[in-house]
Amino acid sequence: MYKHFKFCLLILWAFIVIACSSKNPRAEDILGNPGYLAMSYGGYREQTRDIVPTVAQLKEDMKILKAMNIKLIRTYNTQQFEHASVLLKAINELKEEDPDFEMYVM
């Protein structure tokens, strides 16, 4: 039951991130679309997840992924660590700096 609840929260979170984007594509527009390449992503640089990467480090990673035409990332372990919230902050800052920046989190 708890795993199902976590999965539903993750899906809801993904839809919120997508809905807040400037281009507002729908999940059905992204998933399975070859124009939206996806990658599993974790920005950790240390051997522990207790040391969260900085916004600047994650922005650097997002710029590299954008250069590789990656527009959709999936991250894990979002509830007990700050990684996801810092990642969303980095993406939001990149979108503020460049309205054409496109990155979505699943």
One Martini backbone bead per residue (centre of mass of N, CA, C, O) as a GRO file, in nm:
protein
  106
    1MET     BB    1   0.058   0.062  -0.022
    2TYR     BB    2   0.299   0.261   0.010
    3LYS     BB    3   0.411   0.228  -0.277
    4HIS     BB    4   0.157   0.330  -0.421
    5PHE     BB    5   0.157   0.610  -0.292
    6LYS     BB    6   0.436   0.698  -0.393
    7PHE     BB    7   0.372   0.669  -0.694
    8CYS     BB    8   0.141   0.876  -0.701
    9LEU     BB    9   0.310   1.115  -0.604
   10LEU     BB   10   0.512   1.110  -0.836
   11ILE     BB   11   0.311   1.157  -1.064
   12LEU     BB   12   0.198   1.421  -0.956
   13TRP     BB   13   0.467   1.571  -0.957
   14ALA     BB   14   0.517   1.549  -1.262
   15PHE     BB   15   0.263   1.706  -1.348
   16ILE     BB   16   0.337   1.968  -1.205
   17VAL     BB   17   0.599   2.025  -1.351
   18ILE     BB   18   0.473   2.030  -1.632
   19ALA     BB   19   0.251   2.249  -1.575
   20CYS     BB   20   0.483   2.475  -1.496
   21SER     BB   21   0.556   2.507  -1.766
   22SER     BB   22   0.567   2.710  -2.048
   23LYS     BB   23   0.460   2.480  -2.262
   24ASN     BB   24   0.261   2.256  -2.154
   25PRO     BB   25   0.296   1.961  -2.169
   26ARG     BB   26   0.188   1.648  -2.186
   27ALA     BB   27   0.246   1.332  -2.103
   28GLU     BB   28   0.154   1.221  -2.387
   29ASP     BB   29   0.371   1.407  -2.538
   30ILE     BB   30   0.629   1.271  -2.403
   31LEU     BB   31   0.567   0.983  -2.376
   32GLY     BB   32   0.728   0.819  -2.646
   33ASN     BB   33   0.881   1.066  -2.748
   34PRO     BB   34   1.167   1.121  -2.939
   35GLY     BB   35   1.190   1.437  -2.850
   36TYR     BB   36   1.205   1.296  -2.543
   37LEU     BB   37   1.463   1.238  -2.388
   38ALA     BB   38   1.576   0.998  -2.143
   39MET     BB   39   1.700   0.992  -1.789
   40SER     BB   40   1.870   0.875  -1.539
   41TYR     BB   41   1.912   1.071  -1.226
   42GLY     BB   42   2.209   1.161  -1.027
   43GLY     BB   43   2.395   1.428  -0.855
   44TYR     BB   44   2.591   1.282  -0.697
   45ARG     BB   45   2.942   1.313  -0.553
   46GLU     BB   46   2.915   1.124  -0.322
   47GLN     BB   47   2.892   0.833  -0.101
   48THR     BB   48   2.650   1.015  -0.007
   49ARG     BB   49   2.314   1.145   0.035
   50ASP     BB   50   2.370   1.373   0.253
   51ILE     BB   51   2.524   1.510   0.012
   52VAL     BB   52   2.412   1.774  -0.155
   53PRO     BB   53   2.393   1.920  -0.427
   54THR     BB   54   2.415   2.201  -0.582
   55VAL     BB   55   2.267   2.414  -0.784
   56ALA     BB   56   2.512   2.461  -0.966
   57GLN     BB   57   2.570   2.163  -1.025
   58LEU     BB   58   2.287   2.096  -1.147
   59LYS     BB   59   2.295   2.305  -1.373
   60GLU     BB   60   2.534   2.184  -1.516
   61ASP     BB   61   2.401   1.913  -1.574
   62MET     BB   62   2.155   2.024  -1.736
   63LYS     BB   63   2.328   2.144  -1.965
   64ILE     BB   64   2.445   1.877  -2.056
   65LEU     BB   65   2.177   1.735  -2.116
   66LYS     BB   66   2.078   1.939  -2.323
   67ALA     BB   67   2.318   1.890  -2.522
   68MET     BB   68   2.197   1.578  -2.543
   69ASN     BB   69   1.870   1.610  -2.563
   70ILE     BB   70   1.767   1.610  -2.276
   71LYS     BB   71   1.417   1.642  -2.117
   72LEU     BB   72   1.408   1.376  -1.926
   73ILE     BB   73   1.396   1.295  -1.579
   74ARG     BB   74   1.493   1.048  -1.334
   75THR     BB   75   1.441   1.017  -0.988
   76TYR     BB   76   1.548   0.919  -0.663
   77ASN     BB   77   1.500   0.946  -0.341
   78THR     BB   78   1.289   1.200  -0.251
   79GLN     BB   79   1.197   1.199   0.060
   80GLN     BB   80   1.480   1.169   0.242
   81PHE     BB   81   1.591   1.385   0.037
   82GLU     BB   82   1.699   1.700  -0.120
   83HIS     BB   83   1.752   1.662  -0.424
   84ALA     BB   84   1.479   1.731  -0.563
   85SER     BB   85   1.448   2.026  -0.466
   86VAL     BB   86   1.716   2.126  -0.587
   87LEU     BB   87   1.657   2.043  -0.876
   88LEU     BB   88   1.404   2.221  -0.917
   89LYS     BB   89   1.550   2.484  -0.865
   90ALA     BB   90   1.751   2.464  -1.099
   91ILE     BB   91   1.541   2.450  -1.325
   92ASN     BB   92   1.394   2.714  -1.262
   93GLU     BB   93   1.641   2.896  -1.305
   94LEU     BB   94   1.690   2.816  -1.601
   95LYS     BB   95   1.406   2.916  -1.698
   96GLU     BB   96   1.455   3.213  -1.616
   97GLU     BB   97   1.713   3.254  -1.796
   98ASP     BB   98   1.564   3.037  -2.012
   99PRO     BB   99   1.259   2.991  -2.158
  100ASP     BB  100   1.370   2.742  -2.354
  101PHE     BB  101   1.411   2.568  -2.130
  102GLU     BB  102   1.398   2.196  -2.120
  103MET     BB  103   1.278   2.024  -1.821
  104TYR     BB  104   1.183   1.708  -1.683
  105VAL     BB  105   1.024   1.534  -1.405
  106MET     BB  106   0.973   1.183  -1.282
   0.00000   0.00000   0.00000
